[in-house]
Tab-separated table of C-alpha atoms in Angstrom:
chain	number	residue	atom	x	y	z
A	1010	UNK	CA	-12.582	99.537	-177.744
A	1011	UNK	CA	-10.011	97.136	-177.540
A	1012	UNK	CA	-9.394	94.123	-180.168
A	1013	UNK	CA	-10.851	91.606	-178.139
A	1014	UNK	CA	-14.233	93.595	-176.720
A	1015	UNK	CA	-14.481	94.262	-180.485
A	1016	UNK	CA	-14.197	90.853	-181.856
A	1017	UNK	CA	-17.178	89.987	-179.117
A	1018	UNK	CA	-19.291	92.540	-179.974
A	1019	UNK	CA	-19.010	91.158	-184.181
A	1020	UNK	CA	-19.276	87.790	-182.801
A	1021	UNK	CA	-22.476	88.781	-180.905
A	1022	UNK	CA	-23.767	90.834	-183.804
A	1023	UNK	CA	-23.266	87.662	-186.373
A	1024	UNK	CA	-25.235	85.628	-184.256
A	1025	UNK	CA	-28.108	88.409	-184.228
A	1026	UNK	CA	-27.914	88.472	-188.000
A	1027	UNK	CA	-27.237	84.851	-188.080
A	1028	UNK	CA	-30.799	83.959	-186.348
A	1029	UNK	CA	-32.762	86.859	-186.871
A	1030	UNK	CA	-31.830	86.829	-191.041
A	1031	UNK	CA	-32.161	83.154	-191.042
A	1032	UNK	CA	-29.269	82.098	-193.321
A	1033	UNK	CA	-29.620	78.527	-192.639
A	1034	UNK	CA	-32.485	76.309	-193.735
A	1035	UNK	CA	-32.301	73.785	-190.878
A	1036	UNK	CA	-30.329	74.016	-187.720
A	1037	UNK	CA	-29.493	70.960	-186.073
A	1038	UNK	CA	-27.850	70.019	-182.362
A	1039	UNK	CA	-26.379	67.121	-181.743
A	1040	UNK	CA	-26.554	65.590	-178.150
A	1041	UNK	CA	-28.113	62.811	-175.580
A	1042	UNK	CA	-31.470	62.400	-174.467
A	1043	UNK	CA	-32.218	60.819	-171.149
A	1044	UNK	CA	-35.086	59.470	-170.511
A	1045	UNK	CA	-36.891	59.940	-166.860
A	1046	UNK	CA	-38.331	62.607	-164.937
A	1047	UNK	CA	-35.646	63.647	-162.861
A	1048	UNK	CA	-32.827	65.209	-164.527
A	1049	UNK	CA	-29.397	63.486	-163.739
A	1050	UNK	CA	-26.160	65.440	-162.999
A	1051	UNK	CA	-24.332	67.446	-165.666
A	1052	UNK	CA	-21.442	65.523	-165.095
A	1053	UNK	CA	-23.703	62.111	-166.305
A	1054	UNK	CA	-25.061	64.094	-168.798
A	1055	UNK	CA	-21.249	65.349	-170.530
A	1056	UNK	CA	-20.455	61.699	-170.388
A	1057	UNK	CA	-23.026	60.070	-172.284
A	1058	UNK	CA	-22.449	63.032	-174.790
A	1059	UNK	CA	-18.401	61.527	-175.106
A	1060	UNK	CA	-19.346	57.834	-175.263
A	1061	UNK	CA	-22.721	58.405	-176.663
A	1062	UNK	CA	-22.369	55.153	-179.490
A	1063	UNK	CA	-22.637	53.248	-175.586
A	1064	UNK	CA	-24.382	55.736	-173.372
A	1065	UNK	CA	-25.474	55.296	-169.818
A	1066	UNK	CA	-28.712	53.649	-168.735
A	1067	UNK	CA	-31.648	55.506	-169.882
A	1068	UNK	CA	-29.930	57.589	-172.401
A	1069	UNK	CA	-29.573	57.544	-176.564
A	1070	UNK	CA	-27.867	59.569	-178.817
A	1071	UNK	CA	-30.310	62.567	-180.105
A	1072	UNK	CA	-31.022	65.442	-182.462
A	1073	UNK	CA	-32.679	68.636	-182.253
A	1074	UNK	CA	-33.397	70.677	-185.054
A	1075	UNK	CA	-34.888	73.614	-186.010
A	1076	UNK	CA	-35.930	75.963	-188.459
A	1077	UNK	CA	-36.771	79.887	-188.165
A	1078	UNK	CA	-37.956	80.490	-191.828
A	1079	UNK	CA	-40.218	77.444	-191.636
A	1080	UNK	CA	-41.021	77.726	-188.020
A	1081	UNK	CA	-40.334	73.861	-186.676
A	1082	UNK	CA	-38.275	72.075	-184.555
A	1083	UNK	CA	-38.217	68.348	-184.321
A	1084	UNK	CA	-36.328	66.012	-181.688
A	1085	UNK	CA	-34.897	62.603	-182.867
A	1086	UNK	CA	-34.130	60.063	-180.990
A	1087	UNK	CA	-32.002	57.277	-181.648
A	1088	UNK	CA	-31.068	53.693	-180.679
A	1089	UNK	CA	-27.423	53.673	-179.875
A	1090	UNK	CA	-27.289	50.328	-181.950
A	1091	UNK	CA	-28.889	51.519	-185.255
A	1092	UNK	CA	-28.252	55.419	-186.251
A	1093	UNK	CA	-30.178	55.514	-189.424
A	1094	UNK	CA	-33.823	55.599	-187.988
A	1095	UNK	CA	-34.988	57.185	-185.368
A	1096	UNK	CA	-37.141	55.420	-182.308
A	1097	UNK	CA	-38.776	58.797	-181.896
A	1098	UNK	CA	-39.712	61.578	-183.717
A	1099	UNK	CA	-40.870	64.338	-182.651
A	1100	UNK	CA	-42.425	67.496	-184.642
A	1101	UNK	CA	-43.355	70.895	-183.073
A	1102	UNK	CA	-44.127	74.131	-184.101
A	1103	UNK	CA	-41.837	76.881	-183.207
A	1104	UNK	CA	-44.251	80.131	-182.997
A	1105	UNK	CA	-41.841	83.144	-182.660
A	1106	UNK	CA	-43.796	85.175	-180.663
A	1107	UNK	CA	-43.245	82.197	-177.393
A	1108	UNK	CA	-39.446	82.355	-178.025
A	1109	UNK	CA	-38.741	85.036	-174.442
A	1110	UNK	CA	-34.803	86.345	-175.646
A	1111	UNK	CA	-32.278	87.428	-172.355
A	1112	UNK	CA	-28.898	88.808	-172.895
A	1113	UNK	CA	-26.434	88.747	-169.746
A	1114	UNK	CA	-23.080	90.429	-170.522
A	1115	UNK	CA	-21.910	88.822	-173.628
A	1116	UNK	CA	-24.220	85.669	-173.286
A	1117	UNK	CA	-27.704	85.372	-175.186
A	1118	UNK	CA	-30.112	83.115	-174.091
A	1119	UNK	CA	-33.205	81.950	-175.743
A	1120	UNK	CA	-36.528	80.162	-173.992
A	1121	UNK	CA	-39.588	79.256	-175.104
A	1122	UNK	CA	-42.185	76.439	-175.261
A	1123	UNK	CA	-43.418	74.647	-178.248
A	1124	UNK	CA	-46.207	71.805	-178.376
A	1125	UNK	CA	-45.808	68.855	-181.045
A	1126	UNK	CA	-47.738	69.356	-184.249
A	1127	UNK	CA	-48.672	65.438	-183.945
A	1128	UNK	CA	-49.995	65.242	-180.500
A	1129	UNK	CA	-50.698	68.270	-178.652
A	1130	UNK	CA	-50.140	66.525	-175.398
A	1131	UNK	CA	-46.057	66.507	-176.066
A	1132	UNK	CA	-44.579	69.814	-175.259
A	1133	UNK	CA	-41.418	70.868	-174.962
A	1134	UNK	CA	-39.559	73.379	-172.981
A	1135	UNK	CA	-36.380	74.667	-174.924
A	1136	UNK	CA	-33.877	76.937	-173.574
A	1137	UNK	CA	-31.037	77.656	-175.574
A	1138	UNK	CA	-27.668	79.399	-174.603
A	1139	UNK	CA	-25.048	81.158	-176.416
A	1140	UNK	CA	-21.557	82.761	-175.763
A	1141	UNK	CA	-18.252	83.908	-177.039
A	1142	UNK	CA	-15.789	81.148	-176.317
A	1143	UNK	CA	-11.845	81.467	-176.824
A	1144	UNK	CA	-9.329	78.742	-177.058
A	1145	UNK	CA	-5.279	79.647	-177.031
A	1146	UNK	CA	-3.618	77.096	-179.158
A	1147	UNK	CA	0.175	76.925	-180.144
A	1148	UNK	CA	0.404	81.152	-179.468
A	1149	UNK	CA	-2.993	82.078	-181.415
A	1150	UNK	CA	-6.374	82.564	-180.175
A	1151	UNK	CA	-8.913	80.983	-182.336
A	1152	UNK	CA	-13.078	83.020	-181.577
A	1153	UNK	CA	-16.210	80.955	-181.216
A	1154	UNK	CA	-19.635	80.696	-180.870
A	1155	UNK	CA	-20.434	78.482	-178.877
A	1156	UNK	CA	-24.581	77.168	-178.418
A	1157	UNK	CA	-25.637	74.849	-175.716
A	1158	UNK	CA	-29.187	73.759	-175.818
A	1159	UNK	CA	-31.862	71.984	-173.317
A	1160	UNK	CA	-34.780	70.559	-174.161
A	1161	UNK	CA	-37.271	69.226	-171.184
A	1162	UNK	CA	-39.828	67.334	-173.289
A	1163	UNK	CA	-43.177	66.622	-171.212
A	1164	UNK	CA	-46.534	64.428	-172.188
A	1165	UNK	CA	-49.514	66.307	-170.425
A	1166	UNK	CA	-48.505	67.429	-167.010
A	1167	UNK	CA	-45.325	64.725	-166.593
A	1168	UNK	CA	-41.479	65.481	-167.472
A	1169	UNK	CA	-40.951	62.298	-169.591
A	1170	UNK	CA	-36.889	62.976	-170.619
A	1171	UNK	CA	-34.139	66.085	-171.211
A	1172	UNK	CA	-32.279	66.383	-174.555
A	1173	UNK	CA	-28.820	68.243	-174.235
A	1174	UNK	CA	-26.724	68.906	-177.102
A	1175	UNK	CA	-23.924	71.712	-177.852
A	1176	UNK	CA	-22.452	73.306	-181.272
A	1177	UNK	CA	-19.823	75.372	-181.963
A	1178	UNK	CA	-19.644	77.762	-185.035
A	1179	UNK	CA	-16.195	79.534	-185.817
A	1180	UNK	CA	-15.887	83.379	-185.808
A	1181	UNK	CA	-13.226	85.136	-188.180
């Protein structure tokens, strides 16, 4: 095994350890939510992400979080004019046995769905992504993780907005 498969495969076995061990107490995902029913291009949705203090039409800045040891997840949602209190907040429980796990080559991905601990009639679909990502700068190649998430959030049988939100965690 060369130096690269191998720094992969420890990249991919630090993020088994680093959700199945549950190191962290809360997880959180910063991103955009849009709110409608139809989800809009990628290309809207990367922009709002960049200029997300003055978003698009229908979208605010956002948070997911989540915690395995606990077992919740909650989705904030924020008015791009005031940051310190969220418009919505949302609480769900996160019961492991509904989180479906995929790997595909060096990618994991993670889907389940969760309904809101407040009102049962909010559900959301979350499908989570994550991959080995390498970026050459000045002659050295720096190793990450990187996690991109989706969240389709639904009341009863309507989608009512998407949350997307990316992280990046360095690998030695």
């Amino acid at each position: 095994m060369n130096l690269k498969a191998g720094i992969r495969v420890l990249c991919l076995m630090g993020m088994c350890v680093y959700l199945c061990a549950c190191p962290f107490d809360e997880q959180k995902i910063n991103g955009v939510y849009f709110e409608g029913s139809v989800q809009p291009p990628k290309e809207l949705f990367m922009l709002a992400q960049v200029y997300y203090q003055t978003p698009p039409q229908n979208f605010s800045p956002a948070v997911f979080s989540w915690n395995l040891k606990d077992l919740f997840s909650k989705l904030e949602i924020y008015d791009p004019k005031d940051f310190k209190t969220p418009k919505y907040k949302l609480h769900f429980s996160l019961p492991l046995k509904d989180i479906a796990m995929e790997t595909d080559g060096e990618s994991v991905h993670y889907r389940g769905k969760f309904f809101a601990t407040e009102d049962s009639n909010y559900t959301a679909f979350m499908h989570v992504w994550e991959h080995p990502v390498e970026i050459f700068e000045n002659g050295k190649t720096w190793h990450f993780l990187r996690r991109d998430m989706e969240v389709c959030l639904w009341y009863k049988d309507e989608i009512i907005g998407w949350f997307k939100g990316a992280s990046m965690n360095y690998c030695e």
